[in-house]
Structure formats: structure tokens, C-alpha cells
Coordinates of C-alpha atoms and ligand atoms in Angstrom, one line a residue:
Chain A
X1 CA 28.0 -11.3 -35.1
X2 CA 28.0 -14.6 -34.3
X3 CA 25.0 -15.9 -32.3
X4 CA 27.2 -16.0 -29.2
X5 CA 28.1 -12.4 -29.3
X6 CA 24.7 -11.6 -29.1
X7 CA 24.1 -13.7 -25.8
X8 CA 26.9 -11.8 -23.9
X9 CA 24.4 -8.9 -22.5
X10 CA 26.0 -5.8 -20.8
X11 CA 26.3 -6.4 -17.1
X12 CA 25.6 -4.2 -14.1
X13 CA 28.0 -2.3 -12.2
X14 CA 29.6 -3.9 -9.4
X15 CA 28.5 -3.2 -5.7
X16 CA 30.5 -0.6 -4.0
X17 CA 32.1 -1.3 -0.8
X18 CA 31.8 2.4 0.3
X19 CA 28.1 2.0 0.2
X20 CA 27.7 -1.2 1.9
X21 CA 28.2 -2.1 5.4
X22 CA 30.7 -5.3 5.7
X23 CA 29.0 -8.7 6.6
X24 CA 31.2 -8.9 9.7
X25 CA 30.4 -6.2 11.9
X26 CA 31.5 -7.0 15.5
X27 CA 29.4 -4.2 17.0
X28 CA 26.1 -6.0 15.6
X29 CA 26.8 -9.6 17.5
X30 CA 24.5 -11.7 15.4
X31 CA 27.1 -11.3 12.3
X32 CA 29.4 -12.9 14.1
X33 CA 28.3 -16.5 13.5
X34 CA 26.5 -15.5 10.2
X35 CA 29.0 -13.8 8.1
X36 CA 30.6 -15.8 5.8
X37 CA 34.5 -16.3 7.0
X38 CA 35.5 -16.7 3.1
X39 CA 36.1 -13.9 0.4
X40 CA 33.0 -13.9 -2.1
X41 CA 34.1 -15.2 -5.5
X42 CA 33.4 -12.8 -8.3
X43 CA 30.5 -13.9 -10.5
X44 CA 30.4 -12.8 -14.2
X45 CA 26.7 -11.0 -15.2
X46 CA 25.2 -13.5 -17.2
X47 CA 21.9 -13.7 -18.5
X48 CA 20.9 -15.2 -15.0
X49 CA 22.2 -12.2 -13.2
X50 CA 20.7 -9.7 -15.7
X51 CA 17.4 -10.7 -15.7
X52 CA 15.3 -11.1 -12.5
X53 CA 11.5 -11.4 -11.4
X54 CA 9.3 -8.8 -12.8
X55 CA 6.4 -9.5 -10.4
X56 CA 3.7 -7.5 -8.3
X57 CA 1.1 -6.7 -10.6
X58 CA -1.7 -8.9 -9.7
X59 CA 0.2 -9.3 -6.4
X60 CA -0.4 -5.3 -5.1
X61 CA -4.1 -3.7 -4.4
X62 CA -4.6 0.0 -3.9
X63 CA -5.2 -0.9 -0.1
X64 CA -1.9 -2.6 0.4
X65 CA -0.1 1.0 0.3
X66 CA -2.3 2.1 3.2
X67 CA -0.9 0.8 6.4
X68 CA -3.4 2.6 8.6
X69 CA -6.6 0.7 8.2
X70 CA -6.9 -3.1 9.6
X71 CA -9.7 -4.8 10.7
X72 CA -12.1 -2.1 10.4
X73 CA -10.4 0.4 12.4
X74 CA -7.4 2.9 12.3
X75 CA -3.9 2.2 13.7
X76 CA -2.8 4.5 16.5
X77 CA 0.1 6.8 16.1
X78 CA 1.4 9.5 13.9
X79 CA -0.1 9.4 10.4
X80 CA 2.7 9.6 7.7
X81 CA 3.1 9.7 4.0
X82 CA 6.2 8.1 2.5
X83 CA 7.1 8.5 -1.0
X84 CA 9.9 8.7 -3.3
X85 CA 11.7 7.7 -6.5
X86 CA 14.0 4.4 -7.2
X87 CA 16.4 4.9 -9.9
X88 CA 19.7 3.1 -10.7
X89 CA 23.0 4.9 -10.7
X90 CA 22.7 6.2 -13.9
X91 CA 20.0 8.4 -12.6
X92 CA 17.3 6.1 -14.8
X93 CA 14.0 5.5 -12.8
X94 CA 12.9 2.2 -12.0
X95 CA 9.7 1.6 -13.3
X96 CA 7.0 -1.1 -12.1
X97 CA 9.2 -2.7 -9.4
X98 CA 7.9 -4.2 -6.2
X99 CA 8.4 -2.3 -3.0
X100 CA 7.5 -4.2 0.0
X101 CA 7.5 -2.8 3.4
X102 CA 7.2 -3.9 7.0
X103 CA 7.7 -2.2 10.4
X104 CA 6.9 -1.7 14.2
X105 CA 3.8 -0.2 15.3
X106 CA 4.0 3.3 17.0
X107 CA 4.9 1.9 20.1
X108 CA 7.8 -0.1 18.5
X109 CA 6.2 -3.5 18.8
X110 CA 5.9 -6.0 15.8
X111 CA 3.2 -8.4 15.1
X112 CA 5.5 -11.2 15.4
X113 CA 5.7 -14.4 17.6
X114 CA 9.2 -13.5 18.9
X115 CA 8.6 -10.1 19.7
X116 CA 7.9 -9.7 23.5
X117 CA 8.8 -6.0 23.9
X118 CA 6.7 -5.0 26.4
X119 CA 4.7 -2.6 24.6
X120 CA 1.0 -3.3 23.6
X121 CA 0.1 -4.7 19.9
X122 CA -2.4 -2.4 18.0
X123 CA -5.1 -4.5 16.7
X124 CA -5.5 -2.1 13.8
X125 CA -2.2 -2.5 12.3
X126 CA -0.2 -5.3 11.2
X127 CA 2.7 -3.4 9.7
X128 CA 2.9 -5.1 6.5
X129 CA 2.4 -2.8 3.1
X130 CA 3.8 -3.1 -0.6
X131 CA 3.5 -0.8 -3.6
X132 CA 4.6 -0.6 -7.4
X133 CA 6.4 2.0 -8.8
X134 CA 4.9 3.9 -11.5
X135 CA 6.5 4.8 -14.8
X136 CA 8.7 7.3 -13.5
X137 CA 10.0 5.0 -10.8
X138 CA 7.9 6.9 -8.0
X139 CA 6.4 5.0 -5.1
X140 CA 3.9 6.3 -2.3
X141 CA 2.4 4.6 0.9
X142 CA 0.5 5.6 4.0
X143 CA 1.5 4.3 7.3
X144 CA 2.0 5.5 10.9
X145 CA 5.6 6.5 12.4
X146 CA 6.9 3.2 14.0
X147 CA 8.6 3.4 17.7
X148 CA 12.0 2.9 18.6
X149 CA 12.5 -0.4 20.3
X150 CA 14.7 -2.3 22.5
X151 CA 16.8 -5.2 21.6
X152 CA 19.4 -7.3 23.1
X153 CA 22.6 -6.6 21.4
X154 CA 24.2 -4.7 24.2
X155 CA 23.0 -3.3 27.4
X156 CA 20.3 -0.8 26.9
X157 CA 20.2 -1.1 23.0
X158 CA 17.3 0.5 21.3
X159 CA 16.9 1.0 17.3
X160 CA 16.0 3.9 15.9
X161 CA 12.7 4.2 14.3
X162 CA 12.9 2.6 10.9
X163 CA 10.9 1.0 8.2
X164 CA 12.2 -2.0 6.2
X165 CA 12.3 -1.8 2.6
X166 CA 12.6 -4.9 -0.2
X167 CA 13.2 -3.7 -3.8
X168 CA 13.5 -6.2 -6.8
X169 CA 14.3 -3.6 -9.4
X170 CA 14.9 -5.4 -12.7
X171 CA 17.5 -7.5 -12.4
X172 CA 18.9 -9.9 -10.2
X173 CA 21.9 -7.9 -9.5
X174 CA 19.7 -5.0 -8.2
X175 CA 18.0 -6.6 -5.8
X176 CA 18.0 -4.6 -2.3
X177 CA 16.9 -4.8 1.2
X178 CA 17.3 -1.8 3.5
X179 CA 16.0 0.1 6.2
X180 CA 14.4 4.0 6.0
X181 CA 15.1 6.1 9.2
X182 CA 14.0 9.4 10.1
X183 CA 15.8 12.9 10.3
X184 CA 17.7 13.7 13.4
X185 CA 17.1 10.6 15.5
X186 CA 18.8 11.0 18.7
X187 CA 19.3 7.2 18.8
X188 CA 21.9 7.0 15.7
X189 CA 25.3 7.5 17.5
X190 CA 24.2 4.0 19.5
X191 CA 22.8 1.8 16.6
X192 CA 25.4 -0.7 15.6
X193 CA 23.3 -1.4 12.5
X194 CA 23.0 2.1 11.0
X195 CA 26.4 2.9 11.9
X196 CA 27.8 -0.4 10.1
X197 CA 27.3 1.6 6.7
X198 CA 30.5 3.6 6.0
X199 CA 30.0 6.8 7.3
X200 CA 29.7 8.9 4.4
X201 CA 26.9 6.5 2.8
X202 CA 24.8 6.5 6.0
X203 CA 22.7 9.6 5.2
X204 CA 21.3 8.1 2.3
X205 CA 19.2 5.6 4.8
X206 CA 17.6 9.0 6.1
X207 CA 14.6 10.0 4.7
X208 CA 13.9 13.9 4.4
X209 CA 10.9 15.5 6.0
X210 CA 8.8 16.8 3.3
X211 CA 6.5 19.6 4.0
X212 CA 4.9 19.2 0.4
X213 CA 3.8 15.8 0.7
X214 CA 2.2 16.4 4.0
X215 CA -1.5 16.0 3.6
X216 CA -3.1 19.4 5.7
X217 CA -4.8 18.3 9.1
X218 CA -4.2 14.6 8.3
X219 CA -0.3 13.3 8.0
X220 CA 3.2 14.6 7.9
X221 CA 5.2 13.8 4.5
X222 CA 8.5 12.2 4.3
X223 CA 10.6 11.5 0.9
X224 CA 13.0 8.6 0.5
X225 CA 14.7 8.1 -2.9
X226 CA 16.4 4.7 -3.5
X227 CA 19.4 4.0 -5.7
X228 CA 20.0 0.7 -7.1
X229 CA 22.9 -0.2 -9.3
X230 CA 23.1 0.6 -12.9
X231 CA 24.4 -1.2 -16.1
X232 CA 28.1 -0.9 -17.0
X233 CA 28.8 1.2 -19.9
X234 CA 26.9 -0.2 -23.0
X235 CA 28.9 -1.5 -25.6
X236 CA 28.9 0.9 -28.9
X237 CA 25.8 -0.4 -31.1
X238 CA 27.1 -1.8 -34.6
X239 CA 26.4 0.7 -37.2
Chain B
X1 CA 24.9 8.6 -8.4
X2 CA 25.4 6.4 -5.4
X3 CA 23.7 3.3 -4.0
X4 CA 21.4 3.1 -1.5
X5 CA 23.1 0.9 1.3
X6 CA 21.8 -2.3 2.3
X7 CA 20.8 -3.2 5.7
X8 CA 19.6 -6.7 7.4
X9 CA 16.0 -7.9 7.2
X10 CA 16.0 -8.2 10.6
X11 CA 14.5 -11.0 13.0
X12 CA 10.8 -10.0 11.9
X13 CA 10.9 -10.4 8.0
X14 CA 8.3 -13.2 7.9
X15 CA 6.2 -10.3 8.6
X16 CA 6.3 -8.7 5.3
X17 CA 8.5 -11.0 3.1
X18 CA 6.7 -14.5 2.6
X19 CA 4.2 -15.2 0.0
X20 CA 1.5 -17.8 0.5
X21 CA 2.7 -19.2 -3.3
X22 CA 6.3 -18.0 -2.6
X23 CA 7.8 -21.5 -2.9
X24 CA 5.7 -22.5 -6.0
X25 CA 8.1 -21.7 -8.8
X26 CA 5.7 -23.8 -10.7
X27 CA 2.5 -25.2 -9.0
X28 CA 2.1 -28.9 -7.6
X29 CA 1.5 -31.3 -10.5
X30 CA 3.5 -29.9 -13.1
X31 CA 5.5 -32.6 -14.9
X32 CA 8.9 -32.8 -13.7
X33 CA 8.5 -30.6 -10.8
X34 CA 10.3 -31.5 -7.8
X35 CA 11.3 -29.8 -4.5
X36 CA 14.8 -28.1 -4.1
X37 CA 15.3 -28.1 -0.2
X38 CA 17.4 -28.1 2.6
X39 CA 18.7 -26.3 5.9
X40 CA 20.4 -22.9 6.4
X41 CA 23.1 -23.1 9.2
X42 CA 25.3 -20.9 11.0
X43 CA 29.0 -21.1 11.8
X44 CA 28.2 -23.0 15.1
X45 CA 26.2 -25.4 12.9
X46 CA 23.1 -24.4 14.5
X47 CA 19.8 -24.1 11.9
X48 CA 19.1 -20.4 11.5
X49 CA 14.8 -20.2 12.0
X50 CA 14.8 -16.5 10.8
X51 CA 16.6 -16.4 7.3
X52 CA 14.7 -16.0 3.7
X53 CA 15.6 -18.0 0.7
X54 CA 15.3 -16.5 -2.8
X55 CA 15.7 -18.3 -6.1
X56 CA 15.9 -17.1 -9.9
X57 CA 16.6 -19.4 -12.7
X58 CA 15.7 -19.9 -16.3
X59 CA 13.0 -22.3 -17.8
X60 CA 13.9 -25.7 -18.9
X61 CA 14.5 -24.4 -22.1
X62 CA 17.0 -22.0 -20.7
X63 CA 14.8 -19.1 -21.4
X64 CA 13.9 -16.0 -19.1
X65 CA 10.3 -14.2 -18.9
X66 CA 12.3 -11.1 -19.1
X67 CA 12.4 -8.2 -21.7
X68 CA 16.6 -7.9 -21.4
X69 CA 16.6 -11.8 -22.5
X70 CA 18.1 -11.3 -26.1
X71 CA 16.5 -14.2 -27.5
X72 CA 12.9 -12.8 -26.8
X73 CA 11.3 -13.0 -23.4
X74 CA 9.1 -15.9 -23.1
X75 CA 6.2 -15.8 -20.8
X76 CA 4.7 -17.9 -18.2
X77 CA 7.6 -19.3 -16.1
X78 CA 7.9 -17.4 -13.1
X79 CA 11.4 -18.3 -12.4
X80 CA 11.2 -17.0 -9.0
X81 CA 11.0 -18.7 -5.7
X82 CA 10.9 -17.5 -2.1
X83 CA 11.0 -19.3 1.1
X84 CA 11.7 -18.2 5.0
X85 CA 13.0 -21.1 7.0
X86 CA 10.9 -22.8 9.4
X87 CA 12.1 -23.5 13.3
X88 CA 14.5 -25.9 12.3
X89 CA 16.1 -23.6 9.5
X90 CA 14.6 -25.7 6.5
X91 CA 13.4 -24.1 3.4
X92 CA 11.7 -25.3 0.0
X93 CA 10.9 -24.5 -3.2
X94 CA 9.0 -26.6 -6.2
X95 CA 10.4 -26.1 -9.5
X96 CA 11.8 -27.6 -12.5
X97 CA 15.5 -28.0 -13.5
X98 CA 16.8 -25.0 -15.6
X99 CA 17.8 -25.5 -19.2
X100 CA 21.3 -24.3 -20.4
X101 CA 22.0 -20.6 -20.6
X102 CA 24.6 -18.9 -22.3
X103 CA 27.6 -18.2 -20.1
X104 CA 30.2 -15.4 -19.9
X105 CA 32.1 -16.5 -22.9
X106 CA 28.8 -17.5 -25.1
X107 CA 29.2 -21.4 -24.1
X108 CA 26.1 -22.7 -22.3
X109 CA 26.3 -23.3 -18.8
X110 CA 25.5 -26.1 -16.8
X111 CA 21.8 -25.9 -15.2
X112 CA 22.0 -23.4 -12.4
X113 CA 19.8 -21.5 -10.3
X114 CA 20.9 -18.4 -8.4
X115 CA 20.2 -18.1 -4.7
X116 CA 19.9 -14.9 -2.4
X117 CA 20.0 -15.8 1.5
X118 CA 18.6 -12.9 3.9
X119 CA 18.6 -13.1 7.6
X120 CA 19.2 -11.3 11.0
X121 CA 22.9 -10.9 11.3
X122 CA 23.3 -10.5 7.4
X123 CA 23.8 -6.8 6.6
X124 CA 23.5 -7.7 3.0
X125 CA 22.1 -10.7 1.1
X126 CA 24.9 -13.6 0.3
X127 CA 24.3 -14.8 -3.1
X128 CA 25.2 -18.5 -4.1
X129 CA 24.4 -20.5 -7.3
X130 CA 22.7 -24.3 -6.9
X131 CA 24.3 -26.8 -9.8
X132 CA 23.4 -30.2 -9.9
X133 CA 25.2 -33.2 -8.6
X134 CA 23.4 -35.5 -11.6
X135 CA 24.7 -32.9 -14.3
X136 CA 28.6 -34.3 -14.3
X137 CA 29.5 -33.7 -17.9
X138 CA 27.5 -30.0 -18.2
X139 CA 29.3 -29.2 -14.6
X140 CA 32.7 -30.2 -15.6
X141 CA 32.7 -27.7 -18.7
X142 CA 30.6 -24.9 -16.9
X143 CA 33.3 -22.0 -16.7
X144 CA 31.9 -20.5 -13.3
X145 CA 31.5 -23.9 -11.6
X146 CA 35.2 -25.1 -12.7
X147 CA 36.6 -21.6 -11.6
X148 CA 35.8 -22.4 -8.2
X149 CA 38.2 -24.0 -6.1
X150 CA 38.0 -27.8 -6.3
X151 CA 37.9 -28.6 -2.8
X152 CA 34.7 -26.5 -2.5
X153 CA 32.8 -27.0 -5.4
X154 CA 30.8 -29.6 -3.6
X155 CA 29.1 -26.8 -1.8
X156 CA 27.4 -25.8 -4.8
X157 CA 25.9 -29.2 -5.8
X158 CA 22.4 -30.0 -5.2
X159 CA 22.4 -34.0 -4.5
X160 CA 19.3 -36.0 -5.6
X161 CA 16.9 -37.5 -3.0
X162 CA 13.7 -39.0 -2.7
X163 CA 11.6 -35.6 -3.2
X164 CA 14.1 -33.8 -5.5
X165 CA 17.4 -32.4 -4.4
X166 CA 18.9 -31.3 -1.3
X167 CA 20.9 -28.1 -1.2
X168 CA 21.8 -26.8 2.3
X169 CA 23.5 -23.5 3.1
X170 CA 26.3 -23.0 5.5
X171 CA 26.8 -19.5 6.1
X172 CA 30.3 -19.6 7.9
X173 CA 33.0 -22.7 8.9
X174 CA 33.8 -25.8 7.6
X175 CA 32.3 -26.6 4.7
X176 CA 31.0 -22.9 4.2
X177 CA 29.0 -22.7 0.9
X178 CA 30.8 -20.8 -1.7
X179 CA 29.1 -17.4 -2.1
X180 CA 29.5 -14.8 -4.8
X181 CA 29.9 -11.4 -5.2
X182 CA 27.6 -10.3 -8.0
Ligands
FE2_1 FE1 13.2 -3.6 12.5

């Protein structure tokens, strides 16, 4: 093997058009001026793409995974435990990866200067959390169930309740931002963001009610597993 | 197994994603540090005030602090920058110019920084690459850059200015930035 051969590393599987929404989704009006009009060029996976930031240790405290306590008090709303496992598409757990979450409060209001939804802010809820996956790719945080909220995409538009999640994985290729929804939300048929995803893949964004994760007399439980891209087939090891 | 679908960061990403030290790939005062900065605009040419720009790059020796670098991880260089755009669509990071990283054929690539852009209205991140306009010789032999149609290549070049390099990102329209499928 030459030095150059050793520096060509196996890439990651390519993203799958059956999994992700098209950037241009006319029913979601903000895409119309923001989605690039030219097709993307294929980027080979070099070392820059198969590596990525492995950050989080030192950025996350135990308190960051409990969104229900802030400024000396407890948030209003239905307390929930959200947990799951982060794996790659080969089924391998993704350990020690940073999961960042943000969400609206129980009344569907974000703590943000642009959110003017006529619903009160909660002095004990900021809606920000972060957690690192453990050695088996598992994560768990405690929050309150966010409310649905109106937006101005079309007449009487409401977003189904959701929690925003951001993940780094272990490589630049694995970066993912998504939204976790709740089972059987009656707003699903009317939401152009949820429905931007190919129909067969939508259920992967919906958490599962998990009785075993509930905490008796304290909180309901939901499970949300996340799958990032796995490796391309690894070349045979030299014998 | 099938992937979890991507969704937009929405308009309120600044609640959850910015870090106080996000733009500091390196801290102020590090020799050679410069600002990489620019404006993110939409198809009407208007600045986008609710985008997030993230960067990932090698250190000045072309190495990564990552176990999958077959040359061995070098610790201490964060390599990652993150900055939400301001009300004028501007972002910035403070960094060092990356060294040469081996390319798809093993030959060295020109110095480059991988960039992800997230925003309301982007259902999936878009990815581009920063190259440096003052690296003409290296750019001329870079397999990826020279694979980009010549009339669009300039959209990938950061241009030197008084604080470092300017790299604007045009999501759509005339002079649309070249984006890559990773
Ligand atoms: Fe939201």
C-alpha cells in the first residue's frame, strides 16, 4: 500500500431521496425563495467529510437534560420523558454524540423575539436542552409536551406539536436536524412541513408512547430512535 | 435501516443552537487568525436573518482531531465553527487557514472549509465549500474545485479583505452558490 492509498478512507452511504424532503416544497412557502434552483454536485467523501466535530463533553451538564426547571421554578404543562437510541443505518450505536433540542412551551409559544403568538410565555421554561448519547447511543431528557402553534404559511395554519432536534453524529456526513412529533396528532394531514417528507418515511419522525419510560405519578414517556447514515461497504482488510 | 428524515430548523433556531463561543474556531489573538465572514441571501437577493452557518475544517497542517483520520488524531484544534446570521444576514467565524488534506485520489486538495447552512425554508441543510481566492496554484489542481463548471467556480472562492476573507452565500438565483450533495 502506498501512503496515498492509506489516506483514502471509506465514505458514508449517500443520502436517500426516499427519506428526506425535497428542498423545494411549494406547500411550505418559505422554501420558494430559499431552496437552491440548481442540482447539487456530488462531493466525494474525503477526510474532511468522514471526520467531524466530536464536541459536547464540557458543554453539557446534567441539568441541561431537564427542561422543566428554570429560574427557581417548574414549567407549566404535561411533564414527559423523551428517550431513544441514536444508531447509524448499519444498526451501530452512535456513542458520545451531542443532541441539542429546542421547543415551544405548553401553550405553543417560543421564547423568541419574533414569536408573537398570543399565548403567554412561561417564566420557568426556556425550551432549550442538550444531552450526550451514552456508549450505546442512548439519550434521555425530561421536558414538557410542547403545544401546537399557529404560523402564517396559509390560512389557519397550525404546526403539530414537535420538538426540534439537532445531531452531529461522528462525521460531517452524519449531521442531521429534524423534528420529533407525537403519536396520532390530528394536525398531521394539514402540515406542509411534516408532509414534505415522502409518505413512507413520515412515521420515522413520530415518537412512540412508551409506558415503560413513564415515571409513576410524575411524567409520561415517549421513545424516539434516530438513524443517521452508516458507512459504505468497508474495503477488505489486507491479509 | 432507514434514515430519520431531515426537517427545517424553523425560524427559532437561535433558541437552541448558537453557542457563545460558536464563531471561535480559534480564540482571539491566535497568530494567523482571521475572520471568515459574509452574508446569506435568498432568491430575491434579500439577506436571511434566521440562518445558521456551520464550518468544519482541518488545522493548518491539514490534520483533524478525529479518530478516523488515518494519520492519527491531533488534539487541540476544534475545527468547528457555528454562527447564526444577524438581522442583516451576516455571519462570521474566527479561524486559521486549513492545510492540505488528501483528496479522493490521494493527491492533496487545496485548502478548503466544509460549510453547512440551515434556515427556515430549508427542509434539509445545504452544503458548500470555501476555497481561498489567493491559493491560485493549489486551486488549479484541486480535483473537486476543477470539477465544478468554470462559470460557477467563483461562488466557492473566499476573497481576501481587511479582516480576513469574505464568503457570501446565495441560496438561489443569479450567481447561486454551488452546493454539494454529501
Ligand atoms: Fe417549531
